[in-house]
mmCIF file of C-alpha atoms in Angstrom:
data_model
loop_
_atom_site.group_PDB
_atom_site.id
_atom_site.type_symbol
_atom_site.label_atom_id
_atom_site.label_comp_id
_atom_site.label_asym_id
_atom_site.label_seq_id
_atom_site.Cartn_x
_atom_site.Cartn_y
_atom_site.Cartn_z
ATOM 1 C CA UNK A 71 29.614 36.102 30.753
ATOM 2 C CA UNK A 72 26.298 35.808 31.047
ATOM 3 C CA UNK A 73 23.766 36.529 28.102
ATOM 4 C CA UNK A 74 20.078 38.246 28.483
ATOM 5 C CA UNK A 75 16.984 36.481 28.528
ATOM 6 C CA UNK A 76 16.590 37.629 25.024
ATOM 7 C CA UNK A 77 19.315 36.275 24.187
ATOM 8 C CA UNK A 78 18.686 33.293 25.534
ATOM 9 C CA UNK A 79 15.714 33.064 23.791
ATOM 10 C CA UNK A 80 17.142 34.294 20.298
ATOM 11 C CA UNK A 81 19.574 31.165 20.590
ATOM 12 C CA UNK A 82 16.788 28.794 21.373
ATOM 13 C CA UNK A 83 15.329 29.888 18.417
ATOM 14 C CA UNK A 84 18.097 29.479 15.998
ATOM 15 C CA UNK A 85 18.316 26.092 17.540
ATOM 16 C CA UNK A 86 15.203 24.871 16.504
ATOM 17 C CA UNK A 87 15.107 26.629 12.860
ATOM 18 C CA UNK A 88 18.679 24.733 12.467
ATOM 19 C CA UNK A 89 17.032 21.193 13.133
ATOM 20 C CA UNK A 90 15.729 20.492 9.452
ATOM 21 C CA UNK A 91 12.985 22.562 8.831
ATOM 22 C CA UNK A 92 10.424 20.112 6.964
ATOM 23 C CA UNK A 93 10.698 18.042 10.841
ATOM 24 C CA UNK A 94 7.061 19.094 11.632
ATOM 25 C CA UNK A 95 7.637 16.763 14.412
ATOM 26 C CA UNK A 96 10.536 16.818 16.731
ATOM 27 C CA UNK A 97 11.911 13.100 18.688
ATOM 28 C CA UNK A 98 12.749 13.649 22.751
ATOM 29 C CA UNK A 99 16.366 14.552 22.183
ATOM 30 C CA UNK A 100 15.880 17.230 19.657
ATOM 31 C CA UNK A 101 13.482 18.850 22.469
ATOM 32 C CA UNK A 102 16.013 18.132 25.213
ATOM 33 C CA UNK A 103 18.960 19.897 23.031
ATOM 34 C CA UNK A 104 16.228 22.706 22.264
ATOM 35 C CA UNK A 105 15.146 23.091 25.785
ATOM 36 C CA UNK A 106 18.346 22.038 27.632
ATOM 37 C CA UNK A 107 17.212 19.839 30.164
ATOM 38 C CA UNK A 108 17.813 16.646 31.201
ATOM 39 C CA UNK A 109 15.373 13.717 30.612
ATOM 40 C CA UNK A 110 13.573 13.542 33.718
ATOM 41 C CA UNK A 111 12.786 16.939 33.352
ATOM 42 C CA UNK A 112 11.186 16.231 29.966
ATOM 43 C CA UNK A 113 9.229 13.660 31.743
ATOM 44 C CA UNK A 114 7.759 15.557 33.699
ATOM 45 C CA UNK A 115 6.572 18.557 31.210
ATOM 46 C CA UNK A 116 5.338 15.675 29.349
ATOM 47 C CA UNK A 117 3.628 14.449 32.222
ATOM 48 C CA UNK A 118 2.232 17.513 33.752
ATOM 49 C CA UNK A 119 1.112 18.554 29.678
ATOM 50 C CA UNK A 120 3.363 21.774 29.694
ATOM 51 C CA UNK A 121 4.419 20.149 27.077
ATOM 52 C CA UNK A 122 2.536 18.466 24.729
ATOM 53 C CA UNK A 123 3.177 15.227 23.013
ATOM 54 C CA UNK A 124 2.097 12.487 20.975
ATOM 55 C CA UNK A 125 3.271 8.945 20.999
ATOM 56 C CA UNK A 126 3.854 6.573 17.969
ATOM 57 C CA UNK A 127 4.844 2.671 20.122
ATOM 58 C CA UNK A 128 7.607 3.359 22.518
ATOM 59 C CA UNK A 129 8.338 7.172 20.792
ATOM 60 C CA UNK A 130 7.032 10.452 21.941
ATOM 61 C CA UNK A 131 6.954 12.770 18.718
ATOM 62 C CA UNK A 132 6.315 16.694 19.516
ATOM 63 C CA UNK A 133 4.505 18.947 17.566
ATOM 64 C CA UNK A 134 6.773 21.783 15.211
ATOM 65 C CA UNK A 135 4.243 24.564 15.918
ATOM 66 C CA UNK A 136 3.368 23.131 19.294
ATOM 67 C CA UNK A 137 7.407 23.483 20.560
ATOM 68 C CA UNK A 138 7.675 26.858 19.423
ATOM 69 C CA UNK A 139 4.994 28.256 21.411
ATOM 70 C CA UNK A 140 6.180 26.592 24.292
ATOM 71 C CA UNK A 141 9.364 28.345 24.383
ATOM 72 C CA UNK A 142 7.724 31.434 23.722
ATOM 73 C CA UNK A 143 5.307 31.413 27.045
ATOM 74 C CA UNK A 144 8.210 29.879 28.782
ATOM 75 C CA UNK A 145 10.695 32.485 27.852
ATOM 76 C CA UNK A 146 8.340 35.049 28.678
ATOM 77 C CA UNK A 147 7.340 33.701 31.998
ATOM 78 C CA UNK A 148 10.959 33.843 33.289
ATOM 79 C CA UNK A 149 11.922 36.691 35.688
#
């Protein structure tokens, strides 16, 4: 059973809303789960600048609103 592009996007948006609404910043593990990507893919997206992030010591944080915008952009870029 394959999901349409729109259904996949809606699932990801639902998953994002399940993560604490009060959480302004997400950790790498949250982003990995949202995008269903590996740790190395996340690192590549960070390095390329496609996924904006902030560093606090050894921890990478991702601003929730920027991740939402990125998800929408990646969703519309899919063929």
